[in-house]
XYZ file of N, CA and C in Angstrom:
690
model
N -1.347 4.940 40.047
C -0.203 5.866 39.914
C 0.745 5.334 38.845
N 0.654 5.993 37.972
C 2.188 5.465 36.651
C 3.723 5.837 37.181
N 3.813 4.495 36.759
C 5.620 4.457 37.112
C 6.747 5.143 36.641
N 5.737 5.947 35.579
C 7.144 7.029 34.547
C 7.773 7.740 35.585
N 7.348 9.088 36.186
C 7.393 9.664 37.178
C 8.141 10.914 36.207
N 8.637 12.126 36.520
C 9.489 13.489 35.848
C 10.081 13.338 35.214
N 10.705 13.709 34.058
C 12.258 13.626 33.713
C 12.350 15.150 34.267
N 14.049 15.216 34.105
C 14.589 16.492 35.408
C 15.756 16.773 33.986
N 16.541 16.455 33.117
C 17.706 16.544 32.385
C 18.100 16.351 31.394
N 18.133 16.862 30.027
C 18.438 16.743 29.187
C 18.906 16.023 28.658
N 19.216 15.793 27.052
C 18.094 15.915 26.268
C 16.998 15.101 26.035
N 15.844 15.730 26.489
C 14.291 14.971 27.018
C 13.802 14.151 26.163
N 13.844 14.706 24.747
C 13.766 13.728 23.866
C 13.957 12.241 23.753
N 15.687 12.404 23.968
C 15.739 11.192 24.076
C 15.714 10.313 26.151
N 15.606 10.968 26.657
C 14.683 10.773 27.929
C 13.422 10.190 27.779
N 12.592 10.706 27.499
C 11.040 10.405 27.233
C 11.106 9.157 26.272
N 11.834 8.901 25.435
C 11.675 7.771 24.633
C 12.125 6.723 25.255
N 13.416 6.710 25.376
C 14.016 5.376 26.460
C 13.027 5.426 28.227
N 12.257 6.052 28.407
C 11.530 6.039 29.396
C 10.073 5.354 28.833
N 9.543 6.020 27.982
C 8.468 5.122 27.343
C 8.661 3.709 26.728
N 9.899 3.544 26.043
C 10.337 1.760 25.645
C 10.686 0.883 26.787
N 10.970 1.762 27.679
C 11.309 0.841 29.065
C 9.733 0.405 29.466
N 8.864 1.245 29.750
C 7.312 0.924 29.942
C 6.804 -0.181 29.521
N 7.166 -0.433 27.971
C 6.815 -0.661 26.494
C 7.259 -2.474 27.088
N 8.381 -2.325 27.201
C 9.276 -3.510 27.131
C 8.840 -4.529 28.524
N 8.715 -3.496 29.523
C 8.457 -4.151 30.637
C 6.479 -4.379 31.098
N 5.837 -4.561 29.774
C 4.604 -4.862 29.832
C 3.591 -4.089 30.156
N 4.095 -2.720 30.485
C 3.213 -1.418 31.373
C 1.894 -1.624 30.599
N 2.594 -1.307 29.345
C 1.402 -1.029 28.109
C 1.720 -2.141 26.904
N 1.446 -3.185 27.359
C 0.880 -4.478 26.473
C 0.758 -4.203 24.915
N 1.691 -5.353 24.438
C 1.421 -5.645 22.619
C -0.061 -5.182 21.985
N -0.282 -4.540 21.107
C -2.184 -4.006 21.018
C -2.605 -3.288 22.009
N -2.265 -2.918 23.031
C -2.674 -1.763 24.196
C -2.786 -0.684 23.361
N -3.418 0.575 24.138
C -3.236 1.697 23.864
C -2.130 2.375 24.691
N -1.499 3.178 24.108
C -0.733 4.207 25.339
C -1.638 5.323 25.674
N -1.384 6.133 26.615
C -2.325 7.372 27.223
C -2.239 8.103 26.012
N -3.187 9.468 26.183
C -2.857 10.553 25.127
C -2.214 11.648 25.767
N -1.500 12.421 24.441
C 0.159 13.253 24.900
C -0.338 14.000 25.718
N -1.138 14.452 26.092
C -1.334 15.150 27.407
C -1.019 14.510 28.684
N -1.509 13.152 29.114
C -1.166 12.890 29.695
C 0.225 12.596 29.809
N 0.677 11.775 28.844
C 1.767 11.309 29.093
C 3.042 12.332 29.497
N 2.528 13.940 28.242
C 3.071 14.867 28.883
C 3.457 15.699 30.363
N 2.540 15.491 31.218
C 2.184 15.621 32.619
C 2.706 14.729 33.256
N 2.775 13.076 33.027
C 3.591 11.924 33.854
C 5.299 12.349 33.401
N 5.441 12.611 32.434
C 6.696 12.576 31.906
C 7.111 13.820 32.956
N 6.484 14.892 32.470
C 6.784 16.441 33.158
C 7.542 17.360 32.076
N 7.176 17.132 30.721
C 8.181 17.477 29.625
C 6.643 18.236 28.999
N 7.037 19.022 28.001
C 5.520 19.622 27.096
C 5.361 18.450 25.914
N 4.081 18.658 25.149
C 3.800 17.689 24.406
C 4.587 17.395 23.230
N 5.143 18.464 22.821
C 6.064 18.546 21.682
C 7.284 17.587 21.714
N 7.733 17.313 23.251
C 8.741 16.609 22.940
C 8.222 14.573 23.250
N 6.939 14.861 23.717
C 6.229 13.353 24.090
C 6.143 13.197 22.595
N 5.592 14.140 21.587
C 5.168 13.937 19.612
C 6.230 13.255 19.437
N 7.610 13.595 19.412
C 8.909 13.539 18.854
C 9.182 11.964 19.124
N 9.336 11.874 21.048
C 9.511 10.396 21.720
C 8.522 9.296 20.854
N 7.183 9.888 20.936
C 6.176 8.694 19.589
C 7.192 8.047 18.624
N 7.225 9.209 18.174
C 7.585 9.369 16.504
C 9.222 8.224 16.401
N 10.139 8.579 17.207
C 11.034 7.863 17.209
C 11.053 6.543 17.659
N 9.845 5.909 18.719
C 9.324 4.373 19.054
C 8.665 4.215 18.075
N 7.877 4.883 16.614
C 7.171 4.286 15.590
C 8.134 3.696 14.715
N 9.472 5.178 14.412
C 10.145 4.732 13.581
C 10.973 3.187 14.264
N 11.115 2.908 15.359
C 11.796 1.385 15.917
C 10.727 0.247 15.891
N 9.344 0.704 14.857
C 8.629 -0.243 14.987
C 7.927 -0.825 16.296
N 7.972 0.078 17.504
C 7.250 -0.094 18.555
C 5.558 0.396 18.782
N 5.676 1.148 18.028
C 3.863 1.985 17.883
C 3.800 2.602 16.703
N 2.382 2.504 16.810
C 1.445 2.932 15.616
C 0.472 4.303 16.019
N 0.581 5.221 15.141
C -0.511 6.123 15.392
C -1.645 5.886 14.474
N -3.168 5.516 14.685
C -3.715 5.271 14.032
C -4.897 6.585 14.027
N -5.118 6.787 13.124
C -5.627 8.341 12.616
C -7.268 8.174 13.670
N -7.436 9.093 14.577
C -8.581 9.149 15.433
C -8.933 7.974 16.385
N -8.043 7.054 16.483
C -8.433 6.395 17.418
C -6.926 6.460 18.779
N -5.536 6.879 17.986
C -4.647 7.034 19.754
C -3.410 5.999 19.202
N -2.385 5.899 19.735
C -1.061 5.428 19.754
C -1.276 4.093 20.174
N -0.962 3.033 19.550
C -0.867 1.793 20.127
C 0.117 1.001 20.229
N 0.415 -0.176 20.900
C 1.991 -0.734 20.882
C 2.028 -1.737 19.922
N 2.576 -1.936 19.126
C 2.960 -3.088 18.096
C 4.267 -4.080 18.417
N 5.136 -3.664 18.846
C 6.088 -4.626 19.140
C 6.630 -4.389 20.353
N 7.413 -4.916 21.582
C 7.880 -4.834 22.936
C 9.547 -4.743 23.026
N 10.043 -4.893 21.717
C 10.964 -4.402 21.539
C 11.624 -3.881 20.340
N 12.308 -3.065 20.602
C 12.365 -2.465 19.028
C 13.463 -2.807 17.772
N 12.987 -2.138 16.853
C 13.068 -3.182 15.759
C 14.833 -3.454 15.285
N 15.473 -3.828 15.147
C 16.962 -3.894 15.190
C 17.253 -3.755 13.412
N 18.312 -3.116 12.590
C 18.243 -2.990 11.848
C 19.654 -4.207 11.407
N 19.447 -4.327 10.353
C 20.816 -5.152 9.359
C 21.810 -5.084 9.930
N 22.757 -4.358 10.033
C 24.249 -4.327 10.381
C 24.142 -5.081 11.711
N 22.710 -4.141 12.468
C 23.020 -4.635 14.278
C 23.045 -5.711 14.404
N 21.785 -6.341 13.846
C 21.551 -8.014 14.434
C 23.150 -8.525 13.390
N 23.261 -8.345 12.438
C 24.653 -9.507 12.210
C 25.937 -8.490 13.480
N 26.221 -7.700 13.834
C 26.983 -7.353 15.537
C 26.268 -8.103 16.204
N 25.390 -8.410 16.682
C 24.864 -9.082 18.116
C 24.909 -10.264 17.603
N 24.949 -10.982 16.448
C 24.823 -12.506 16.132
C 25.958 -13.146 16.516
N 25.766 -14.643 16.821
C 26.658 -15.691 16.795
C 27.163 -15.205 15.564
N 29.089 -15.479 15.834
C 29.620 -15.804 14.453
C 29.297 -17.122 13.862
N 28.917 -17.843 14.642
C 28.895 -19.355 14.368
C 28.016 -19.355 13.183
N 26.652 -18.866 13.728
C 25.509 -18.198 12.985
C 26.035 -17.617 11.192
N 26.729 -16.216 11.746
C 26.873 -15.338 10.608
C 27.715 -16.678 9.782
N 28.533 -17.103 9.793
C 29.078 -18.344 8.786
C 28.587 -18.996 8.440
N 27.317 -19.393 8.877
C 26.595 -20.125 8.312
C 25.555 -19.530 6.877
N 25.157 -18.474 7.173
C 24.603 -17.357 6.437
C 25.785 -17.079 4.985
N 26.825 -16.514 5.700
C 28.393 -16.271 4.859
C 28.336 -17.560 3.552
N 28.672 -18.807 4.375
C 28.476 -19.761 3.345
C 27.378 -19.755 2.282
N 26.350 -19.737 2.347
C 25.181 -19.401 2.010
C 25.267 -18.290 0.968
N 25.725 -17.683 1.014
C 25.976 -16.128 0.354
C 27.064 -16.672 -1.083
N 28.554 -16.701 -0.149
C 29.781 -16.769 -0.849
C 30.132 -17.574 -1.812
N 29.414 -19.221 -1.262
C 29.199 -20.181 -1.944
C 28.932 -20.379 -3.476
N 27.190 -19.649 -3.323
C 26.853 -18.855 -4.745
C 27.862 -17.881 -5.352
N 28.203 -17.057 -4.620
C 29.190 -15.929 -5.565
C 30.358 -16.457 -6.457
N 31.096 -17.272 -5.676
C 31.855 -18.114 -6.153
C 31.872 -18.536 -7.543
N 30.315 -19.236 -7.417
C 30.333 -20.279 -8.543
C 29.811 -19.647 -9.652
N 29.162 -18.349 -9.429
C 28.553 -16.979 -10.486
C 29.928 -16.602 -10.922
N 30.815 -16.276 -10.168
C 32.433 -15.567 -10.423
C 32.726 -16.654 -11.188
N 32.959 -18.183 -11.111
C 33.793 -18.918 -12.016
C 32.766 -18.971 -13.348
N 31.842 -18.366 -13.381
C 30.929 -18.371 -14.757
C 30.880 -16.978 -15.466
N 31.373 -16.156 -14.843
C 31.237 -14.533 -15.129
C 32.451 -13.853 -15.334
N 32.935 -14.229 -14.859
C 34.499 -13.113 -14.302
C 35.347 -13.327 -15.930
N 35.395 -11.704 -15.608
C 36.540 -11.337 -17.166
C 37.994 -11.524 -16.663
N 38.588 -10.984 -17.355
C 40.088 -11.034 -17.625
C 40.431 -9.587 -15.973
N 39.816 -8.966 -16.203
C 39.766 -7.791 -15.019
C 40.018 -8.418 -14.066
N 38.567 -9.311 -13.844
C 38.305 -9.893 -12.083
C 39.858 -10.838 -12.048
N 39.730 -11.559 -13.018
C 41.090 -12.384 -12.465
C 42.644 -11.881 -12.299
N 42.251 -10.667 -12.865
C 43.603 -9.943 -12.659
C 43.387 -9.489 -10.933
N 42.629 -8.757 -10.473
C 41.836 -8.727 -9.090
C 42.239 -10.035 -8.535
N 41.330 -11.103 -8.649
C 42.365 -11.933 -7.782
C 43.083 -12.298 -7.472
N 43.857 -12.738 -8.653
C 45.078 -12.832 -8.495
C 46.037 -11.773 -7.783
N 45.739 -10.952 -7.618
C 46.722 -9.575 -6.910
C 46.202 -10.012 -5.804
N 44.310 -10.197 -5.589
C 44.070 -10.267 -4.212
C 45.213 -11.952 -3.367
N 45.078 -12.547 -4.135
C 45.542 -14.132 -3.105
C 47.263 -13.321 -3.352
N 47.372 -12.812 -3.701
C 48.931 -12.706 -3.831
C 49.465 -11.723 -2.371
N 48.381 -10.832 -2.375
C 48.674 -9.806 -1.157
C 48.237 -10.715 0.146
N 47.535 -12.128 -0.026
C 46.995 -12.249 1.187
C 48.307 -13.553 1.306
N 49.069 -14.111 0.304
C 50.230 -14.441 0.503
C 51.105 -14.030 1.594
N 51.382 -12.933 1.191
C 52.502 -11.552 1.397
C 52.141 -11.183 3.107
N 50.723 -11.662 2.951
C 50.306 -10.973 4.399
C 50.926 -12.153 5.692
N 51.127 -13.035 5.358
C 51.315 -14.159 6.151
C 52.786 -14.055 7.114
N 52.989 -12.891 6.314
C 54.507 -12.076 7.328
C 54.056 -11.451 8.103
N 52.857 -10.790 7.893
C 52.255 -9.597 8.924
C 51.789 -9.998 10.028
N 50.846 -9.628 10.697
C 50.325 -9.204 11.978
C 48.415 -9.453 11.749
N 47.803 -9.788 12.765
C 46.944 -10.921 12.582
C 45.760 -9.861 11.431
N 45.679 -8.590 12.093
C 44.898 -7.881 11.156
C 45.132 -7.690 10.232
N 46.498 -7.384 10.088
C 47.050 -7.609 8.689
C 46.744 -8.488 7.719
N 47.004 -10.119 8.207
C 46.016 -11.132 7.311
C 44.944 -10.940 7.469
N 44.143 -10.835 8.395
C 42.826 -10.920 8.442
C 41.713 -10.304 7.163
N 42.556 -9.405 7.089
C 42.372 -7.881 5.855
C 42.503 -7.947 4.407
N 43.724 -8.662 4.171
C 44.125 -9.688 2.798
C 43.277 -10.946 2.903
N 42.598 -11.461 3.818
C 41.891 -12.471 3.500
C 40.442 -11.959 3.148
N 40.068 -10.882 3.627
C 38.267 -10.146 3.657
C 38.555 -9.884 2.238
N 39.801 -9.357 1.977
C 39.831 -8.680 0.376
C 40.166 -9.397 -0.910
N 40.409 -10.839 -0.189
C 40.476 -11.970 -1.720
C 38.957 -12.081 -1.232
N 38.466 -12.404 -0.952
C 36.919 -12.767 -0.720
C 36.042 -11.317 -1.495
N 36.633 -10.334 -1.159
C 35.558 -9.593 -1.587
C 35.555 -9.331 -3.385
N 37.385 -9.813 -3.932
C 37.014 -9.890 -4.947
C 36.636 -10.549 -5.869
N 36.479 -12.111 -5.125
C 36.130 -13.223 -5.505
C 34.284 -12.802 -5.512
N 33.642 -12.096 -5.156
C 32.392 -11.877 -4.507
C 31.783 -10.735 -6.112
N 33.036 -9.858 -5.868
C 33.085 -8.856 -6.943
C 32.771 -9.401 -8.221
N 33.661 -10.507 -8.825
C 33.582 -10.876 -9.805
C 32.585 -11.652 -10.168
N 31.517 -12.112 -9.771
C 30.159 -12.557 -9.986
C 29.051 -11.843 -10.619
N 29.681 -10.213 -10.371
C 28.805 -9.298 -11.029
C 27.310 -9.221 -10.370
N 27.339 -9.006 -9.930
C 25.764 -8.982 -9.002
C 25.716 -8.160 -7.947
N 25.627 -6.896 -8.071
C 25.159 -6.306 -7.522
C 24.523 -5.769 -5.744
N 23.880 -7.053 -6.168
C 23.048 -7.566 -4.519
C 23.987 -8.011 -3.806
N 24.623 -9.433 -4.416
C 25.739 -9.409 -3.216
C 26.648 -9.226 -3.068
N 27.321 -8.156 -3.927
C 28.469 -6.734 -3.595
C 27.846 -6.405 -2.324
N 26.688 -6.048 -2.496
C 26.077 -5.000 -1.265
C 25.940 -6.109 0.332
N 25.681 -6.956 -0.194
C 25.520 -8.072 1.278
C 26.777 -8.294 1.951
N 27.379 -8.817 0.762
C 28.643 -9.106 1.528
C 29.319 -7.804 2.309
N 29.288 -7.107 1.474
C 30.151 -5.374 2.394
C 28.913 -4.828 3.670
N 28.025 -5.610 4.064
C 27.725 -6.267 5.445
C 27.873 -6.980 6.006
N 28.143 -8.437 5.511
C 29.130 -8.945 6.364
C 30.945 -8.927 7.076
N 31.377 -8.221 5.885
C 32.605 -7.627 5.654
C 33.004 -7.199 7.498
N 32.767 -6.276 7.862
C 33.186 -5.575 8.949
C 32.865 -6.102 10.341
N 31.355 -7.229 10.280
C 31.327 -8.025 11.453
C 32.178 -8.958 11.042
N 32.720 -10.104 10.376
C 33.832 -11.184 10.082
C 35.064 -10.711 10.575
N 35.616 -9.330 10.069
C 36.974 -8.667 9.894
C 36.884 -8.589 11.734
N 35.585 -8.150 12.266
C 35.798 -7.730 14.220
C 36.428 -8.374 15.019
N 35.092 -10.137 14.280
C 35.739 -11.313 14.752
C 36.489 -12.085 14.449
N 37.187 -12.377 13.516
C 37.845 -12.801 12.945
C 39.549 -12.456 13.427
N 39.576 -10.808 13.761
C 40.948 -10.487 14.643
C 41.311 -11.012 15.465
N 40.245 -11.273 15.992
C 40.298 -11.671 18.084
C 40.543 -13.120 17.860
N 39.595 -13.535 16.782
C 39.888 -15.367 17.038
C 40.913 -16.234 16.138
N 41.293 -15.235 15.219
C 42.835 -15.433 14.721
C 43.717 -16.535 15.910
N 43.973 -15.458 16.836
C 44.801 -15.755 17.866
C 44.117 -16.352 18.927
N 43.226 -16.422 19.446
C 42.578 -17.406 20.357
C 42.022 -18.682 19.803
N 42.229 -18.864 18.851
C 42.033 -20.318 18.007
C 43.537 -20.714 17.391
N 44.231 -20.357 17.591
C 45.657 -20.354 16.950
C 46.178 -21.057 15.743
N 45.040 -20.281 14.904
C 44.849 -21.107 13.406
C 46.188 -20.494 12.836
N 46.825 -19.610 12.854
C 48.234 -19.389 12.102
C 49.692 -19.795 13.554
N 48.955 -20.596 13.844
C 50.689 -20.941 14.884
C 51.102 -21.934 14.224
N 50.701 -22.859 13.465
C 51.772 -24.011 12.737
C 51.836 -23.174 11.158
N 51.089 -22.313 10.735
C 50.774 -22.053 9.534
C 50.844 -20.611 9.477
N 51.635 -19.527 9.180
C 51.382 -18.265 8.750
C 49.987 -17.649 7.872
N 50.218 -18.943 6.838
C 49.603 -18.485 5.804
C 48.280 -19.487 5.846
N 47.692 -19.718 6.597
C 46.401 -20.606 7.065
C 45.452 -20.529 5.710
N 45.524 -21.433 5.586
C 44.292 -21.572 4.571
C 44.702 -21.102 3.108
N 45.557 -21.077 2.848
C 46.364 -20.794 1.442
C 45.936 -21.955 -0.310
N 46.362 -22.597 0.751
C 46.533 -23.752 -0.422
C 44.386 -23.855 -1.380
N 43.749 -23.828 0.023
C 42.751 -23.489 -0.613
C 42.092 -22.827 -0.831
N 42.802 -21.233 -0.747
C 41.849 -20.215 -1.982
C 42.754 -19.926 -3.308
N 43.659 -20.461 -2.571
C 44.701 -20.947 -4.529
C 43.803 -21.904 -5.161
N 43.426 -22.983 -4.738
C 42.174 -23.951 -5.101
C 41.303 -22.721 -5.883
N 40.525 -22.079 -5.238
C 39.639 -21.674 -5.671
C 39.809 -20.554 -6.458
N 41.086 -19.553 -6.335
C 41.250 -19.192 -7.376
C 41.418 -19.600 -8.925
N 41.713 -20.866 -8.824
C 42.418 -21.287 -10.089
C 41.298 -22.011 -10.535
N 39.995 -22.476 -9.924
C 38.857 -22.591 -10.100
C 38.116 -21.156 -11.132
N 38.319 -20.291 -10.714
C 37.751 -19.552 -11.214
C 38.389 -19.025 -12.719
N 39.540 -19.513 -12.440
C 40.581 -18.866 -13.862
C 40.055 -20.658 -15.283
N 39.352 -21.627 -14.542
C 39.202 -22.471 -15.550
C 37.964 -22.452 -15.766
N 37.541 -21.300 -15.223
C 35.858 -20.931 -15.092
C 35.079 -22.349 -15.023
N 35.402 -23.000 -13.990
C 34.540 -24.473 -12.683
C 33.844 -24.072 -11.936
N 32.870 -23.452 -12.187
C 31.595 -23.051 -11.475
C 31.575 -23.930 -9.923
N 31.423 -25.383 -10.385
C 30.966 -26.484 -9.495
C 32.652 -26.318 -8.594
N 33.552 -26.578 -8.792
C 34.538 -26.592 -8.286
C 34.944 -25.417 -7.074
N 34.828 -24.201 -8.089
C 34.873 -22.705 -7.028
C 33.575 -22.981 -6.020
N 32.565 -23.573 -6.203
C 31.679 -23.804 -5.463
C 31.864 -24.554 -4.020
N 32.807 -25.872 -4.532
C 32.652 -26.677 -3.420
C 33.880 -26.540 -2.969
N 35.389 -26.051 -2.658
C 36.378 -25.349 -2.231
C 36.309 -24.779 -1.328
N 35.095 -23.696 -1.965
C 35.034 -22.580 -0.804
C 33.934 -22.848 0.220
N 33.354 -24.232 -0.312
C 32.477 -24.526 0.851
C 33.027 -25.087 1.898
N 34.170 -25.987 1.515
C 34.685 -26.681 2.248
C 35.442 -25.673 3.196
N 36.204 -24.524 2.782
C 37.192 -23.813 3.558
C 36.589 -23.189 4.644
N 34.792 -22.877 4.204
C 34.170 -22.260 4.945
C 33.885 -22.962 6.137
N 33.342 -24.245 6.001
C 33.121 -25.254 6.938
C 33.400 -25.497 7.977
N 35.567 -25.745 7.277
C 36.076 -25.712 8.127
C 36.316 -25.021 9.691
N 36.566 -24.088 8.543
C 36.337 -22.577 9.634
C 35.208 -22.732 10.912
N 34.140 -22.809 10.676
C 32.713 -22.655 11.464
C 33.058 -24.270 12.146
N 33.401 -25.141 11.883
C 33.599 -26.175 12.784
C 34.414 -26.115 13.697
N 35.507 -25.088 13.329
C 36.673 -25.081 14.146
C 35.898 -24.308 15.416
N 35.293 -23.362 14.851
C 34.280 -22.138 15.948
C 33.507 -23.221 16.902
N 32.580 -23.788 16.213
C 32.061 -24.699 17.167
C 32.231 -25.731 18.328
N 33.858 -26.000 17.921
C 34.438 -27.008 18.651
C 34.993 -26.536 19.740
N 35.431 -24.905 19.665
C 36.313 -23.941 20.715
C 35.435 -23.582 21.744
């Protein structure tokens, strides 16, 4: 007897799918198994086949099954496939900083080798607003700090990690609000961490590749040690 049993309520679609990944997940139908064919499954479900096609189709696109032409639906993975944005949401920040460094590090030291008269006009406005912000309210800095970074990131000219970073951008900015104040990195200091992205700005204005490099490694460090220690 299969454990699916009816669906009774709308919308079946997505019924039948979270009913089949639950199957999926909980070993019913094993990594390389076959699943039944839509008839059946149509009949266990209690839905017509059209909407069992659809439920497939949306566990293929999560990378859970394969339709392989004349031989039947099979399972490929037991859980489904998580895309970019999600896994850095579900990640350790500890993690994502470590990655961040990794990323920013390079940008940095591309920006103190690249950056025109533009970008440094950009930064400079950016460290100036994230100055200014040190009066504000934690999102407030938090926001002037994502945005000297992003134009420090900007000015490297590259494309790729414009685009990376404005993925990390919005998981940092989530956490970064909350642990502002539960790490109480601006209670002796408004302006936390000032002195060294002035460092690294002015790195970049003597175009010090190596310098903007190791600044912002260090600031980063910091940061992620402080995480680790809390």
């Amino acid at each position: 007897m299969s454990p699916l049993g009816p669906l009774h309520r709308s919308p079946l679609v997505d019924q039948a799918t979270r009913r089949l990944e639950e199957q999926i997940t909980a070993g019913h139908w094993p990594v390389g198994g076959k699943l039944p064919g839509e008839v059946t499954l149509a009949k266990e479900l209690g839905v017509g086949r059209s909407t069992v096609r659809e439920a497939l189709r949306a566990l293929a696109g999560a990378g859970m099954v394969q339709s392989r032409q004349g031989s039947g639906v099979f399972v490929t993975a037991d859980r489904p496939a998580l895309d970019w944005p999600t896994r850095l949401r579900r990640a350790e920040l500890a993690h994502v900083y470590e990655v961040r460094t990794m990323v920013e590090v390079q940008a940095a030291r591309l920006a103190a080798a690249r950056r025109t008269e533009t970008d440094l006009t950009a930064v400079d406005a950016a460290l100036a607003t994230r100055l200014a912000a040190g009066g504000a309210d934690d999102t407030a800095f938090v926001d002037a700090d994502i945005a000297l970074h992003t134009a420090v990131v900007a000015a490297a000219h590259n494309p790729v990690l414009d685009d990376l970073f404005a993925q990390f951008a919005p998981v940092l900015r989530e956490h970064l609000v909350a642990l502002v104040g539960v790490l109480g990195l601006r209670s002796g200091d408004p302006n936390h961490g000032y002195a060294s992205h002035a460092e690294l700005v002015g790195a970049l204005h003597r175009g010090d590749p190596e310098e903007a490099g190791r600044v912002l490694a260090a600031e980063l460090e910091a940061t992620r040690s402080r995480l680790l220690a809390d």
